[in-house]
Tab-separated table of C-alpha atoms in Angstrom:
chain	number	residue	atom	x	y	z
H	890	MET	CA	8.739	-42.138	89.548
H	891	ASN	CA	7.740	-38.577	87.954
H	892	ILE	CA	9.312	-39.261	83.868
H	893	LEU	CA	9.735	-35.249	82.634
H	894	THR	CA	6.886	-35.913	78.318
H	895	PRO	CA	8.405	-32.814	77.079
H	896	ILE	CA	6.681	-31.869	73.958
H	897	SER	CA	6.860	-28.336	71.371
H	898	THR	CA	4.011	-28.268	69.294
H	899	PHE	CA	2.356	-25.412	67.354
H	900	GLY	CA	-1.661	-25.472	67.154
H	901	ARG	CA	-5.095	-23.392	67.166
H	902	VAL	CA	-6.364	-22.028	70.446
H	903	THR	CA	-10.638	-24.038	70.439
H	904	ALA	CA	-12.118	-20.740	72.249
H	905	ASP	CA	-11.515	-17.266	74.125
H	906	LEU	CA	-9.491	-17.974	77.300
H	907	GLU	CA	-10.550	-16.920	80.247
H	908	LEU	CA	-7.746	-15.855	83.544
H	909	LYS	CA	-9.296	-17.773	86.544
H	910	THR	CA	-7.850	-18.244	89.939
H	911	SER	CA	-6.776	-21.676	91.905
H	912	GLN	CA	-8.584	-22.343	95.190
H	913	ASN	CA	-5.891	-24.244	96.829
H	914	GLY	CA	-5.486	-21.335	99.372
H	915	ASN	CA	-2.442	-19.362	96.924
H	916	ASN	CA	-5.165	-17.652	95.052
H	917	THR	CA	-2.221	-19.193	91.530
H	918	PRO	CA	-3.694	-17.358	88.235
H	919	TYR	CA	-3.924	-20.099	85.355
H	920	VAL	CA	-6.038	-20.081	81.910
H	921	SER	CA	-6.541	-23.171	80.613
H	922	PHE	CA	-8.036	-24.596	77.362
H	923	SER	CA	-7.050	-27.055	74.485
H	924	LEU	CA	-5.772	-26.094	71.101
H	925	ALA	CA	-6.243	-27.520	68.509
H	926	VAL	CA	-2.274	-29.429	66.074
H	927	ASP	CA	-3.275	-30.977	62.910
H	928	LYS	CA	-1.342	-34.660	62.237
H	929	GLY	CA	-1.299	-36.278	59.409
H	930	PHE	CA	-1.361	-35.147	55.560
H	931	GLY	CA	-3.223	-34.279	52.253
H	932	ASP	CA	-7.148	-36.686	53.252
H	933	LYS	CA	-5.350	-38.200	56.046
H	934	GLU	CA	-5.130	-34.783	57.874
H	935	HIS	CA	-7.117	-34.408	60.569
H	936	ALA	CA	-6.718	-32.697	64.408
H	937	ILE	CA	-6.248	-33.953	67.827
H	938	PHE	CA	-7.707	-31.901	70.354
H	939	LEU	CA	-4.879	-30.816	73.465
H	940	GLN	CA	-5.902	-29.904	76.949
H	941	CYS	CA	-3.215	-27.256	78.533
H	942	VAL	CA	-3.372	-25.312	81.441
H	943	LEU	CA	-0.716	-22.298	81.986
H	944	TYR	CA	-0.047	-20.593	85.447
H	945	ASP	CA	1.296	-17.503	87.366
H	946	GLU	CA	2.237	-14.353	85.396
H	947	LYS	CA	2.804	-16.796	81.895
H	948	ALA	CA	-1.251	-16.842	81.923
H	949	GLU	CA	-1.730	-13.869	82.721
H	950	ARG	CA	0.337	-12.008	79.446
H	951	MET	CA	-1.169	-14.584	77.506
H	952	VAL	CA	-4.715	-13.643	78.569
H	953	LYS	CA	-3.159	-9.899	78.166
H	954	ALA	CA	-1.986	-10.666	75.094
H	955	GLY	CA	-5.536	-10.830	73.243
H	956	VAL	CA	-5.262	-14.933	72.706
H	957	LYS	CA	-8.019	-16.030	72.064
H	958	LYS	CA	-9.960	-18.701	69.586
H	959	GLY	CA	-8.464	-19.235	66.161
H	960	SER	CA	-5.212	-17.655	67.141
H	961	LEU	CA	-1.997	-19.965	66.279
H	962	ILE	CA	0.086	-20.511	69.013
H	963	TYR	CA	3.562	-22.327	70.106
H	964	ILE	CA	3.412	-24.155	72.998
H	965	VAL	CA	6.355	-25.415	75.031
H	966	GLY	CA	4.806	-28.154	78.445
H	967	ASN	CA	5.265	-31.155	79.429
H	968	LEU	CA	2.501	-33.720	78.317
H	969	ASP	CA	0.625	-36.157	80.369
H	970	ILE	CA	-2.044	-38.777	79.967
H	971	THR	CA	-4.736	-39.176	81.819
H	972	GLU	CA	-7.513	-41.133	82.381
H	973	TYR	CA	-11.375	-40.441	82.988
H	974	THR	CA	-14.567	-41.605	83.073
H	975	ARG	CA	-17.513	-41.289	79.654
H	976	ALA	CA	-20.653	-40.679	80.603
H	977	ASP	CA	-21.909	-44.579	79.899
H	978	GLN	CA	-18.949	-45.721	82.303
H	979	SER	CA	-16.235	-46.220	79.314
H	980	LYS	CA	-12.292	-45.544	80.455
H	981	ASP	CA	-10.423	-43.104	77.620
H	982	HIS	CA	-7.708	-41.494	78.303
H	983	SER	CA	-7.155	-37.862	77.317
H	984	PRO	CA	-3.816	-35.876	77.031
H	985	LYS	CA	-3.090	-33.392	78.753
H	986	VAL	CA	-0.316	-30.045	79.106
H	987	THR	CA	1.531	-28.611	81.452
H	988	LEU	CA	2.887	-25.678	79.776
H	989	TYR	CA	6.236	-23.455	80.362
H	990	ASP	CA	6.084	-21.087	77.614
H	991	TRP	CA	4.044	-20.796	75.067
H	992	CYS	CA	4.099	-17.244	71.146
H	993	TYR	CA	2.556	-16.097	68.905
H	994	ALA	CA	3.053	-17.912	65.406
H	995	GLN	CA	3.872	-16.172	62.958
H	996	GLN	CA	1.756	-16.849	59.519
H	997	ASN	CA	2.149	-16.560	55.738
H	998	GLN	CA	-0.788	-15.120	54.395
H	999	GLN	CA	-0.332	-17.202	51.306
H	1000	THR	CA	-0.393	-20.847	52.904
H	1001	THR	CA	-3.491	-23.289	53.573
H	1002	THR	CA	-3.143	-25.514	56.148
H	1003	THR	CA	-1.791	-25.003	59.868
H	1004	ASN	CA	1.209	-27.680	58.909
H	1005	ARG	CA	2.431	-25.042	56.658
H	1006	LYS	CA	1.934	-21.769	58.564
H	1007	ALA	CA	3.410	-23.542	61.649
H	1008	ARG	CA	7.002	-24.245	59.387
H	1009	THR	CA	6.651	-20.175	58.685
H	1010	ALA	CA	6.731	-19.463	62.631
H	1011	SER	CA	8.858	-16.620	64.351
H	1012	LEU	CA	12.323	-17.301	63.937
H	1013	MET	CA	12.425	-15.130	67.312
H	1014	CYS	CA	9.999	-16.841	69.608
H	1015	LEU	CA	11.639	-20.312	68.081
H	1016	LEU	CA	15.385	-18.952	69.793
H	1017	LYS	CA	13.437	-17.118	72.989
H	1018	LEU	CA	11.650	-20.698	73.608
H	1019	GLU	CA	14.940	-22.334	73.167
H	1020	ARG	CA	17.120	-20.340	75.223
H	1021	MET	CA	14.687	-20.287	78.312
H	1022	ASP	CA	15.634	-21.963	81.180
H	1023	PHE	CA	13.413	-24.755	82.653
H	1024	HIS	CA	13.649	-25.102	86.608
H	1025	LEU	CA	12.449	-28.638	87.175
H	1026	THR	CA	11.760	-29.313	90.645
H	1027	ASN	CA	10.430	-33.265	91.876
H	1028	VAL	CA	12.523	-34.856	88.534
H	1029	GLU	CA	13.760	-38.361	89.143
H	1030	TRP	CA	16.029	-38.656	86.209
H	1031	VAL	CA	16.221	-41.927	85.445
């Protein structure tokens, strides 16, 4: 059973993007990157890192738009928790987000934290993503 876990958040791209092509025979363009998301407040503030992947025309659009290390973006996608094995053979988990869409988040130059900048994100960006039609397949609704 597939359970959809939607996520929408703001964060900063941690490295410059590189458009790649899948090797599964379909030659699907994609981009994979890490997004740093601020969590907590004050002396408890820290970053969590989401591994993100975006496919097809939207991946091409992201690269052409000049998203690079440090870019503040707003993402909408499906969250999965993946298990992996560390070098010492211990198991750990990592959050992975398959994106439906993204947009730049406008920044207020007078603020100092990403959380405050996120609150000043472009209203047009948010409205665009709220109006998006998600075409989901192979999802079992409980």
